[in-house]
PDB file of N, CA, C and O in Angstrom, chain B, residues numbered from 101:
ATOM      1  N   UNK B 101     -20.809  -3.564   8.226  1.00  0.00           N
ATOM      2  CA  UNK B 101     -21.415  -4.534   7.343  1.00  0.00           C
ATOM      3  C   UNK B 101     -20.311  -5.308   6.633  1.00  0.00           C
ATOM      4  O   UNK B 101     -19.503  -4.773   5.873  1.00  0.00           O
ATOM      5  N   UNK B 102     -20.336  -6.775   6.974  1.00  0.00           N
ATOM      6  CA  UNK B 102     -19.189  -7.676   5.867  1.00  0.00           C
ATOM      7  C   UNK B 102     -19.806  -8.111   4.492  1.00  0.00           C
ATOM      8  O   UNK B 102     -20.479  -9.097   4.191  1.00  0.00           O
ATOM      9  N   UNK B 103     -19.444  -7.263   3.908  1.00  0.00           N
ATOM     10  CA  UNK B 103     -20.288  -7.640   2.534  1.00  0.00           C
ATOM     11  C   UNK B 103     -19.550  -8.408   1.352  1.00  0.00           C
ATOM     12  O   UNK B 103     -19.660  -8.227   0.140  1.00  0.00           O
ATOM     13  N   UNK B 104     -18.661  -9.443   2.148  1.00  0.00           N
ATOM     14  CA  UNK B 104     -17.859 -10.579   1.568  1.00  0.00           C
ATOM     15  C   UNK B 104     -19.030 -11.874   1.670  1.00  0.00           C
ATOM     16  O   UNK B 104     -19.059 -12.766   0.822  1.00  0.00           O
ATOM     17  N   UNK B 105     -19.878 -11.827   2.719  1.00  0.00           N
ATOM     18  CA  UNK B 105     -20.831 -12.787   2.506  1.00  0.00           C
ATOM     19  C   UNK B 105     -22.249 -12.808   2.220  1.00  0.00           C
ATOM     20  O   UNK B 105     -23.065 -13.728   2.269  1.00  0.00           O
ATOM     21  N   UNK B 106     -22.400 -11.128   1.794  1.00  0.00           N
ATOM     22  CA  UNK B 106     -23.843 -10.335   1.145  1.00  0.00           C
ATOM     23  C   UNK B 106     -23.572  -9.901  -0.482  1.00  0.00           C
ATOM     24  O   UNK B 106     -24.431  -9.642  -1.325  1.00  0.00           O
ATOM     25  N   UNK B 107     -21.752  -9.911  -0.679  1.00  0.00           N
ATOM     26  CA  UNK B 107     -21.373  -9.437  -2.178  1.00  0.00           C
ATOM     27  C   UNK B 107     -20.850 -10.491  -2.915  1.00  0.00           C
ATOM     28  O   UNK B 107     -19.624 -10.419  -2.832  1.00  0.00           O
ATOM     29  N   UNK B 108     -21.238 -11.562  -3.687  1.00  0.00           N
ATOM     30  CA  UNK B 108     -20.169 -12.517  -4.284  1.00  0.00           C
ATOM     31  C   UNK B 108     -20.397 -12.528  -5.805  1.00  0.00           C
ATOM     32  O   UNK B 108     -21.265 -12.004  -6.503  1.00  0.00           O
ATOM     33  N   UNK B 109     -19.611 -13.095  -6.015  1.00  0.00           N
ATOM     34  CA  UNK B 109     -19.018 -12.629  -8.025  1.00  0.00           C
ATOM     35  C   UNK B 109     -20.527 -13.475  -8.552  1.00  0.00           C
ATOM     36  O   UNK B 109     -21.041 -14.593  -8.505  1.00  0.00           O
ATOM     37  N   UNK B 110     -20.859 -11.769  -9.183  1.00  0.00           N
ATOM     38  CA  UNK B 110     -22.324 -12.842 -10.014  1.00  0.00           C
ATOM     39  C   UNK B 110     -23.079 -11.919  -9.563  1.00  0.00           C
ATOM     40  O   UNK B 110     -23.706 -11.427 -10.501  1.00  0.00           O
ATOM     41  N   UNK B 111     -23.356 -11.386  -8.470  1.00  0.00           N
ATOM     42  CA  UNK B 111     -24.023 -10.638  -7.620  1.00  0.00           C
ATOM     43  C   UNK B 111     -23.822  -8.968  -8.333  1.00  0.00           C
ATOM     44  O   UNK B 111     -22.759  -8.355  -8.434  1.00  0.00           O
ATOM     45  N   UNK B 112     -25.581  -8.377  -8.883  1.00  0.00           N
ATOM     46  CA  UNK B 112     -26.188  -7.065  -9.123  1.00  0.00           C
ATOM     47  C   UNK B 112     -25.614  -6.539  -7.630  1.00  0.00           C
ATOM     48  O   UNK B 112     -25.448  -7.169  -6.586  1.00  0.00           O
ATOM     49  N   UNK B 113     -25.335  -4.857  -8.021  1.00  0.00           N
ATOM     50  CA  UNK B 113     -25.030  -4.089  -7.029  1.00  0.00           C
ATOM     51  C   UNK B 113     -25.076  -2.543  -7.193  1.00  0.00           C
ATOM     52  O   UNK B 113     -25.021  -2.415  -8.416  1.00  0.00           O
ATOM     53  N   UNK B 114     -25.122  -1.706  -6.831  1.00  0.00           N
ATOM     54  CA  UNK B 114     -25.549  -0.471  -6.950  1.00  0.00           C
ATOM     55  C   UNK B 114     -24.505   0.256  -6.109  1.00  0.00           C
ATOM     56  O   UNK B 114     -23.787  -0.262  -5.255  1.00  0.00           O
ATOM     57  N   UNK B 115     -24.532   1.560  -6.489  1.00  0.00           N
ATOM     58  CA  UNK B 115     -23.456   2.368  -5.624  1.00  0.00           C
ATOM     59  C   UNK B 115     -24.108   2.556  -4.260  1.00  0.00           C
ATOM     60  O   UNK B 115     -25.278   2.181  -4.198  1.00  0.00           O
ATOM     61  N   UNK B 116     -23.599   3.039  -3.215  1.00  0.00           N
ATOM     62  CA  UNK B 116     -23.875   2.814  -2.138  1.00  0.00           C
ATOM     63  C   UNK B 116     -23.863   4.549  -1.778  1.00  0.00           C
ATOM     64  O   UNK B 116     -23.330   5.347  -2.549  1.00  0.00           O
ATOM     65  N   UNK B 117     -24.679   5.061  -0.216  1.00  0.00           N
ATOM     66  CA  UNK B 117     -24.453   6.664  -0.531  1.00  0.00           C
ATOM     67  C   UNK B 117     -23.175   6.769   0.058  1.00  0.00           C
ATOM     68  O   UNK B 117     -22.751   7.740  -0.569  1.00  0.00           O
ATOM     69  N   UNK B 118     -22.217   6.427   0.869  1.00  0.00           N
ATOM     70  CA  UNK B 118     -21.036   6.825   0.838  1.00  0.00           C
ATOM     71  C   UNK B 118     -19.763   6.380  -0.614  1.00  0.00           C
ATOM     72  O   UNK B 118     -18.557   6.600  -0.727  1.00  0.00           O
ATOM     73  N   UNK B 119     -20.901   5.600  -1.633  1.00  0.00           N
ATOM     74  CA  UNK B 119     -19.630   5.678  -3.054  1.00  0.00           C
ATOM     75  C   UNK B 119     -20.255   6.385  -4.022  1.00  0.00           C
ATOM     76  O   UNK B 119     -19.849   6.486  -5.180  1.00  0.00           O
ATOM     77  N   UNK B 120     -21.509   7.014  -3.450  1.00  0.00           N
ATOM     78  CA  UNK B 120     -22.316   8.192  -3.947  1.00  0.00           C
ATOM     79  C   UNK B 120     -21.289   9.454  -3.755  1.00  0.00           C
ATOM     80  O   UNK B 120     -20.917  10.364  -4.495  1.00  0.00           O
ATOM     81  N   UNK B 121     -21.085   9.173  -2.767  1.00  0.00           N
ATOM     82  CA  UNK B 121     -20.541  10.912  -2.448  1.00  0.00           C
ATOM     83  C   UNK B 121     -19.241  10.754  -2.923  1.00  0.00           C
ATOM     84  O   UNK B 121     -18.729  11.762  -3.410  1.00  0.00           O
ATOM     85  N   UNK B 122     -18.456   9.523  -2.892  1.00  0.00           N
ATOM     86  CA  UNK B 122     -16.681   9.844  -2.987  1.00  0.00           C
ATOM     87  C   UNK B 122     -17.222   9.574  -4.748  1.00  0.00           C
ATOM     88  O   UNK B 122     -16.335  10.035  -5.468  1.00  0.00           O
ATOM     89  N   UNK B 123     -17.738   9.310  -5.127  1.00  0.00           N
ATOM     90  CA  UNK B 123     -17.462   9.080  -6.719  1.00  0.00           C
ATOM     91  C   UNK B 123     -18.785   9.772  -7.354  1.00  0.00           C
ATOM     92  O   UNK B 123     -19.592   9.037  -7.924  1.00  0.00           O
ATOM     93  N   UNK B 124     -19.030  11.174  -7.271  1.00  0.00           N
ATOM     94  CA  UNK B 124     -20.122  11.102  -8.185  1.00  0.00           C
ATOM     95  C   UNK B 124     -20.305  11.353  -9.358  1.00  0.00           C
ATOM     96  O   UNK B 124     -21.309  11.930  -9.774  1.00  0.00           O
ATOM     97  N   UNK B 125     -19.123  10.857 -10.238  1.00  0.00           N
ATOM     98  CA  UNK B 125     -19.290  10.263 -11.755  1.00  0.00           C
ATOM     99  C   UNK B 125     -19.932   9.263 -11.715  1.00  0.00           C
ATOM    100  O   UNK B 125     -20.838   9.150 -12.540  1.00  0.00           O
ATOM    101  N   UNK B 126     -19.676   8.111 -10.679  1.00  0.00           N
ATOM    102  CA  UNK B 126     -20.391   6.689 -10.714  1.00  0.00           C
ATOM    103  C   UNK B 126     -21.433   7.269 -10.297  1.00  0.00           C
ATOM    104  O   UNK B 126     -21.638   7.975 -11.285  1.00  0.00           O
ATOM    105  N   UNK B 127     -22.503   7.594  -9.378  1.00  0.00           N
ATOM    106  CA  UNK B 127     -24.076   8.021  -8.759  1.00  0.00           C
ATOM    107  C   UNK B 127     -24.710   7.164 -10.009  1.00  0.00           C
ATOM    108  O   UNK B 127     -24.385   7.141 -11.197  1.00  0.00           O
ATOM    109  N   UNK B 128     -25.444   6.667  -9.494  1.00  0.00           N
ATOM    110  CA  UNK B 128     -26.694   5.994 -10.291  1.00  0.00           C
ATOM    111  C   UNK B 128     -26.313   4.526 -10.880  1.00  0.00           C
ATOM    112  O   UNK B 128     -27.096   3.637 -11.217  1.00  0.00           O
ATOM    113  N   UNK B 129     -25.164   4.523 -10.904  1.00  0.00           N
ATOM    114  CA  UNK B 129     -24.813   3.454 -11.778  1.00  0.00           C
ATOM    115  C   UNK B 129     -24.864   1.970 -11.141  1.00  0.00           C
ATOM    116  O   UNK B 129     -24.805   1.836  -9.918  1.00  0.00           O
ATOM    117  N   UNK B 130     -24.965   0.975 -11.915  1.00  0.00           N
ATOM    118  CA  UNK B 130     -25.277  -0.406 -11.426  1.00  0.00           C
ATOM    119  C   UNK B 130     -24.530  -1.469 -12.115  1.00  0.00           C
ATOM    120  O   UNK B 130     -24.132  -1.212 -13.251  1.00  0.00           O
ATOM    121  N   UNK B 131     -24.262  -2.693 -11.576  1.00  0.00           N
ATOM    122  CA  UNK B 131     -23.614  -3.908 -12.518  1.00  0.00           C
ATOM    123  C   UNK B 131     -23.487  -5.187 -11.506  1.00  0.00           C
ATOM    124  O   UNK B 131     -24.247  -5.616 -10.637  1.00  0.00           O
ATOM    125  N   UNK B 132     -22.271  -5.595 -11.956  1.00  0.00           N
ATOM    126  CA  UNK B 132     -21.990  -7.139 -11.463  1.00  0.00           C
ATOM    127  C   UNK B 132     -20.965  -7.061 -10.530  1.00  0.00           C
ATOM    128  O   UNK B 132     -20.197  -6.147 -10.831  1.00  0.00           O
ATOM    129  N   UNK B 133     -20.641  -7.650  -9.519  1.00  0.00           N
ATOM    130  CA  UNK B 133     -19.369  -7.918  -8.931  1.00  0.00           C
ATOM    131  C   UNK B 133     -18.780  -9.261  -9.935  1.00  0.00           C
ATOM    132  O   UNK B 133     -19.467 -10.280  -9.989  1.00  0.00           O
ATOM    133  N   UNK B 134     -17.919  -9.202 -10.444  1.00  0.00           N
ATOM    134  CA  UNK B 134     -16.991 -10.132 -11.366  1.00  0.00           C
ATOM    135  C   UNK B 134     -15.543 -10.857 -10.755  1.00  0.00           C
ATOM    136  O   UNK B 134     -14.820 -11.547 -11.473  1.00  0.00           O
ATOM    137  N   UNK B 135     -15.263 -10.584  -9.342  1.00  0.00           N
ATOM    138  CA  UNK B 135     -14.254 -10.821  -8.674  1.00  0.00           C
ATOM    139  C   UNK B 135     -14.038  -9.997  -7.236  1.00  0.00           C
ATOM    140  O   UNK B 135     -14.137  -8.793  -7.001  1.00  0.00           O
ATOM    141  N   UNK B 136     -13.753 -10.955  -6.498  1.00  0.00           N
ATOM    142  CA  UNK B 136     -13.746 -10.182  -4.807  1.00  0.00           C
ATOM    143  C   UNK B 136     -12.288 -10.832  -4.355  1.00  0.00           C
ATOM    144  O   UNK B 136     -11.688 -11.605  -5.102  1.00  0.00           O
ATOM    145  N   UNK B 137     -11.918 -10.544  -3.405  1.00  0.00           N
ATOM    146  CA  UNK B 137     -10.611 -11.034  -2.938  1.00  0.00           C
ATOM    147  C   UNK B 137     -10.581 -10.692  -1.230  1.00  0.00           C
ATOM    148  O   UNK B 137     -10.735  -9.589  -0.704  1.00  0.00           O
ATOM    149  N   UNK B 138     -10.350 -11.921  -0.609  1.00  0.00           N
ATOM    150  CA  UNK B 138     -10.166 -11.907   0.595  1.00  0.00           C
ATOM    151  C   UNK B 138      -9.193 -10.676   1.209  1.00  0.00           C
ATOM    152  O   UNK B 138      -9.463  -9.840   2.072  1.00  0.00           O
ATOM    153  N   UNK B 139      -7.973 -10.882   0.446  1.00  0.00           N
ATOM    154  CA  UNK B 139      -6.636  -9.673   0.842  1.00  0.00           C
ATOM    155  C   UNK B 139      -6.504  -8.398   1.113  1.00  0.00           C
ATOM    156  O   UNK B 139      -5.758  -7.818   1.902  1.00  0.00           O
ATOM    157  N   UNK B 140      -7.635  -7.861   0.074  1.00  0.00           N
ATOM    158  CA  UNK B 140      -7.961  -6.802  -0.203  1.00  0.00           C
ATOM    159  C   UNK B 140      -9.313  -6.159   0.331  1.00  0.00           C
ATOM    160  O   UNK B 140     -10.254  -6.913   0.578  1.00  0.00           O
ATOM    161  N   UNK B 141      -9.412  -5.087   0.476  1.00  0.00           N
ATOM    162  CA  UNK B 141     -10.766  -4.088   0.292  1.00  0.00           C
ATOM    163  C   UNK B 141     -11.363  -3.678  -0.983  1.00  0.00           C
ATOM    164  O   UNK B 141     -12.286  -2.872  -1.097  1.00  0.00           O
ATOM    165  N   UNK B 142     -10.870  -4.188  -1.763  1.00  0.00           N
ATOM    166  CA  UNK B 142     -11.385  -3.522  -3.788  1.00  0.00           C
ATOM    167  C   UNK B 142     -12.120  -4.617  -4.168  1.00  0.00           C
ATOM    168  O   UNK B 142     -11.559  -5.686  -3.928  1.00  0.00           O
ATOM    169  N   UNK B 143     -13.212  -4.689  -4.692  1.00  0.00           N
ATOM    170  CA  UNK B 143     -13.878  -5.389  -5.053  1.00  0.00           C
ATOM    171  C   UNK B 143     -14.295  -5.026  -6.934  1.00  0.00           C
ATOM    172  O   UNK B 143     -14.850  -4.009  -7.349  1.00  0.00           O
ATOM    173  N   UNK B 144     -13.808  -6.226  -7.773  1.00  0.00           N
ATOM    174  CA  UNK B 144     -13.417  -5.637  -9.171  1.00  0.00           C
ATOM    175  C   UNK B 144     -15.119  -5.715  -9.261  1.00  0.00           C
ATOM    176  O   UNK B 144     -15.804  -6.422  -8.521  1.00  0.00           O
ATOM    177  N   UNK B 145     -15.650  -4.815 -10.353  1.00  0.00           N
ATOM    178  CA  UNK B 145     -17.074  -4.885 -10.772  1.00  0.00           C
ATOM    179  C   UNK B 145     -17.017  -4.155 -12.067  1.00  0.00           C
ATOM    180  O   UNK B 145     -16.243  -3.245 -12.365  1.00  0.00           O
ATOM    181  N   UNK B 146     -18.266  -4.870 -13.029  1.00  0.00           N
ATOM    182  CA  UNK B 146     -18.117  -4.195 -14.788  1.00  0.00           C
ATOM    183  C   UNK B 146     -19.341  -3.385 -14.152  1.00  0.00           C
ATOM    184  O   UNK B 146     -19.912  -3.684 -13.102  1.00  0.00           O
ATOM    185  N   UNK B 147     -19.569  -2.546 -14.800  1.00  0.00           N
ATOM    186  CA  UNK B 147     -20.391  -1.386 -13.813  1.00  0.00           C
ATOM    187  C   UNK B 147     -21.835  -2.208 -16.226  1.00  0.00           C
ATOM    188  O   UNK B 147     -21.555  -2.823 -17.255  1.00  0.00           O
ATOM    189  N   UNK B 148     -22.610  -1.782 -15.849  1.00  0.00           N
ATOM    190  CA  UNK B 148     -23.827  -1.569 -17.043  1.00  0.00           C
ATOM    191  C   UNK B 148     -23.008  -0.991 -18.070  1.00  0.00           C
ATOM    192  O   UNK B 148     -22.437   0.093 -17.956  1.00  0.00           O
ATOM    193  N   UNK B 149     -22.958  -1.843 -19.214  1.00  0.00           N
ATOM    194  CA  UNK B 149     -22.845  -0.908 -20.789  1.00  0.00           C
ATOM    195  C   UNK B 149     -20.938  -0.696 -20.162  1.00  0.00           C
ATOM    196  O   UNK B 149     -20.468   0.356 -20.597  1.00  0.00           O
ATOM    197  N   UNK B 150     -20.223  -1.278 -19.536  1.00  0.00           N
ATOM    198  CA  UNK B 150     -18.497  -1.035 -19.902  1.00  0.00           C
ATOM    199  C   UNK B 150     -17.782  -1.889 -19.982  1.00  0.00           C
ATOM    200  O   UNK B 150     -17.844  -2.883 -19.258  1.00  0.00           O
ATOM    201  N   UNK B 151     -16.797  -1.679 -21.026  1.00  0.00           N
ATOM    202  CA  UNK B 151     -16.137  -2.840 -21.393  1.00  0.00           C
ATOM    203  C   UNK B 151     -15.337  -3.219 -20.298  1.00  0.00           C
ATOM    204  O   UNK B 151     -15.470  -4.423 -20.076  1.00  0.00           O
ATOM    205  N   UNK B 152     -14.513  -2.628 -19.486  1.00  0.00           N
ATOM    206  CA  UNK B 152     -13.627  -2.945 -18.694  1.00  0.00           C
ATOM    207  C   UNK B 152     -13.618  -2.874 -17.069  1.00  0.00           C
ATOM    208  O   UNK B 152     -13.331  -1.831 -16.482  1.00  0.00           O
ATOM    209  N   UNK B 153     -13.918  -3.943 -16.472  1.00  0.00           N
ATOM    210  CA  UNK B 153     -13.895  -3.525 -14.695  1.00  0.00           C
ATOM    211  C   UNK B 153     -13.383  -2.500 -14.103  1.00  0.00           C
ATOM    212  O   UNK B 153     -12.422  -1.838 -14.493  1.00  0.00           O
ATOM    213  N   UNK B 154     -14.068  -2.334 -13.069  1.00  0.00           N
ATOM    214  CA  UNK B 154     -13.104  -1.161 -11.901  1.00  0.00           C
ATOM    215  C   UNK B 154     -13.411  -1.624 -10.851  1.00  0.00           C
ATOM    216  O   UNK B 154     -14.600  -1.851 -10.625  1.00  0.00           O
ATOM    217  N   UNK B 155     -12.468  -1.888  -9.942  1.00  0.00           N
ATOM    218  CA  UNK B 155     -12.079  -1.804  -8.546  1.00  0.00           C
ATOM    219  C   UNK B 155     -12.682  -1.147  -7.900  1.00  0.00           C
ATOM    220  O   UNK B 155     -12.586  -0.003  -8.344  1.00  0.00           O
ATOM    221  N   UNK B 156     -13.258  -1.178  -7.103  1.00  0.00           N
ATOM    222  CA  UNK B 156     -13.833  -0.155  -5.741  1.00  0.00           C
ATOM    223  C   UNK B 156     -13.966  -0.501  -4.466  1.00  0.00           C
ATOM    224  O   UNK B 156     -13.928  -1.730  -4.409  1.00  0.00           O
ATOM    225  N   UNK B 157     -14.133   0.075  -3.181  1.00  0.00           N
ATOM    226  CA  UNK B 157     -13.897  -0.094  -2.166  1.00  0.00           C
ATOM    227  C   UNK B 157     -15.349  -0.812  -1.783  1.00  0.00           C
ATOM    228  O   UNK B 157     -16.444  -0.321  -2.059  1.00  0.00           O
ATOM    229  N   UNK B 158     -15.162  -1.920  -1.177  1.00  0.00           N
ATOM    230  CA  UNK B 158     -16.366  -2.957  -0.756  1.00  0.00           C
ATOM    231  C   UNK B 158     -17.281  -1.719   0.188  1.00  0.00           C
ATOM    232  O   UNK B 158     -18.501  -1.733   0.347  1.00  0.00           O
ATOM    233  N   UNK B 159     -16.421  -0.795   0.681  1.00  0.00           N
ATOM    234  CA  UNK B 159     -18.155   0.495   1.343  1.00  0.00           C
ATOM    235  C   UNK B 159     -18.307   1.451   0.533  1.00  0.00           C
ATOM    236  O   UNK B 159     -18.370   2.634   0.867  1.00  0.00           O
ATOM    237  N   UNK B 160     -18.404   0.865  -1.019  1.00  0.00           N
ATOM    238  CA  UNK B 160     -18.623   1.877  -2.337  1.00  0.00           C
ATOM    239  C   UNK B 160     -19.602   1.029  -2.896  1.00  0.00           C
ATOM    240  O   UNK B 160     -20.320   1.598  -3.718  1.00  0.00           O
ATOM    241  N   UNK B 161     -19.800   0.048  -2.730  1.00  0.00           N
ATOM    242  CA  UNK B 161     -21.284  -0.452  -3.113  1.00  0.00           C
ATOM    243  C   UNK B 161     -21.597  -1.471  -2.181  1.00  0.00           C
ATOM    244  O   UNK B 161     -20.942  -2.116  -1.363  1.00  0.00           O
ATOM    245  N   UNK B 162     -23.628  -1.411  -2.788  1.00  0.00           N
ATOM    246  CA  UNK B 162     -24.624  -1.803  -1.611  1.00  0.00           C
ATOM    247  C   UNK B 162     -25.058  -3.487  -2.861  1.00  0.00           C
ATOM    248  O   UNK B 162     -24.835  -3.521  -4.071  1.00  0.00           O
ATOM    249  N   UNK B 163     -25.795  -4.833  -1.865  1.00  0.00           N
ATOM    250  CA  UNK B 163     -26.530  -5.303  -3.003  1.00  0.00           C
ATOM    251  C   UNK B 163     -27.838  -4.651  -3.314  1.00  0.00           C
ATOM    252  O   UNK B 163     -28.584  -4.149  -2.473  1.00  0.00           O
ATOM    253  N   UNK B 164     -28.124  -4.729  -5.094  1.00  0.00           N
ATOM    254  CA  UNK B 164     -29.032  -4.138  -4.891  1.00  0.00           C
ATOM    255  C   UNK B 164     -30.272  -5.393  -5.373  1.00  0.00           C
ATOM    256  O   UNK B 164     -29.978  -6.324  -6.123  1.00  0.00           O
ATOM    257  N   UNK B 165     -31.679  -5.194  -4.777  1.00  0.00           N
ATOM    258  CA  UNK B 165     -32.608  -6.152  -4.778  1.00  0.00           C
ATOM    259  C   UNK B 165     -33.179  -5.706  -6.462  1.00  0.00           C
ATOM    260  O   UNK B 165     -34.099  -6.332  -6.988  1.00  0.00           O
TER     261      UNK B 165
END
């Protein structure tokens, strides 16, 4: 799945079950993608209720409807 043209900054998103399993501090959690980058595989996102972005691997989250 290229989710450079299903994920763009602005875009609700949800953890995905393989960023279910590598992160399950994040499980459940939801927010914004705020920055994507061609170069890279990390896709920055403010996750609900945090002050500061985190990076994660574009097959660590799904969009969510």
């Amino acid at each position: 799945m290229d989710l450079r043209t299903e994920i763009a900054v602005g875009a609700r998103f949800k953890l995905s079950d393989l960023g279910t399993i590598r992160c399950p501090e994040l499980a459940g959690k939801a927010g914004i993608v705020v920055a994507t980058s061609s170069r890279t595989t990390g896709i920055t996102i403010l996750f609900d209720g945090a002050k500061r972005p985190t990076v994660l691997h574009r097959d660590y989250i799904s969009p969510s409807l």
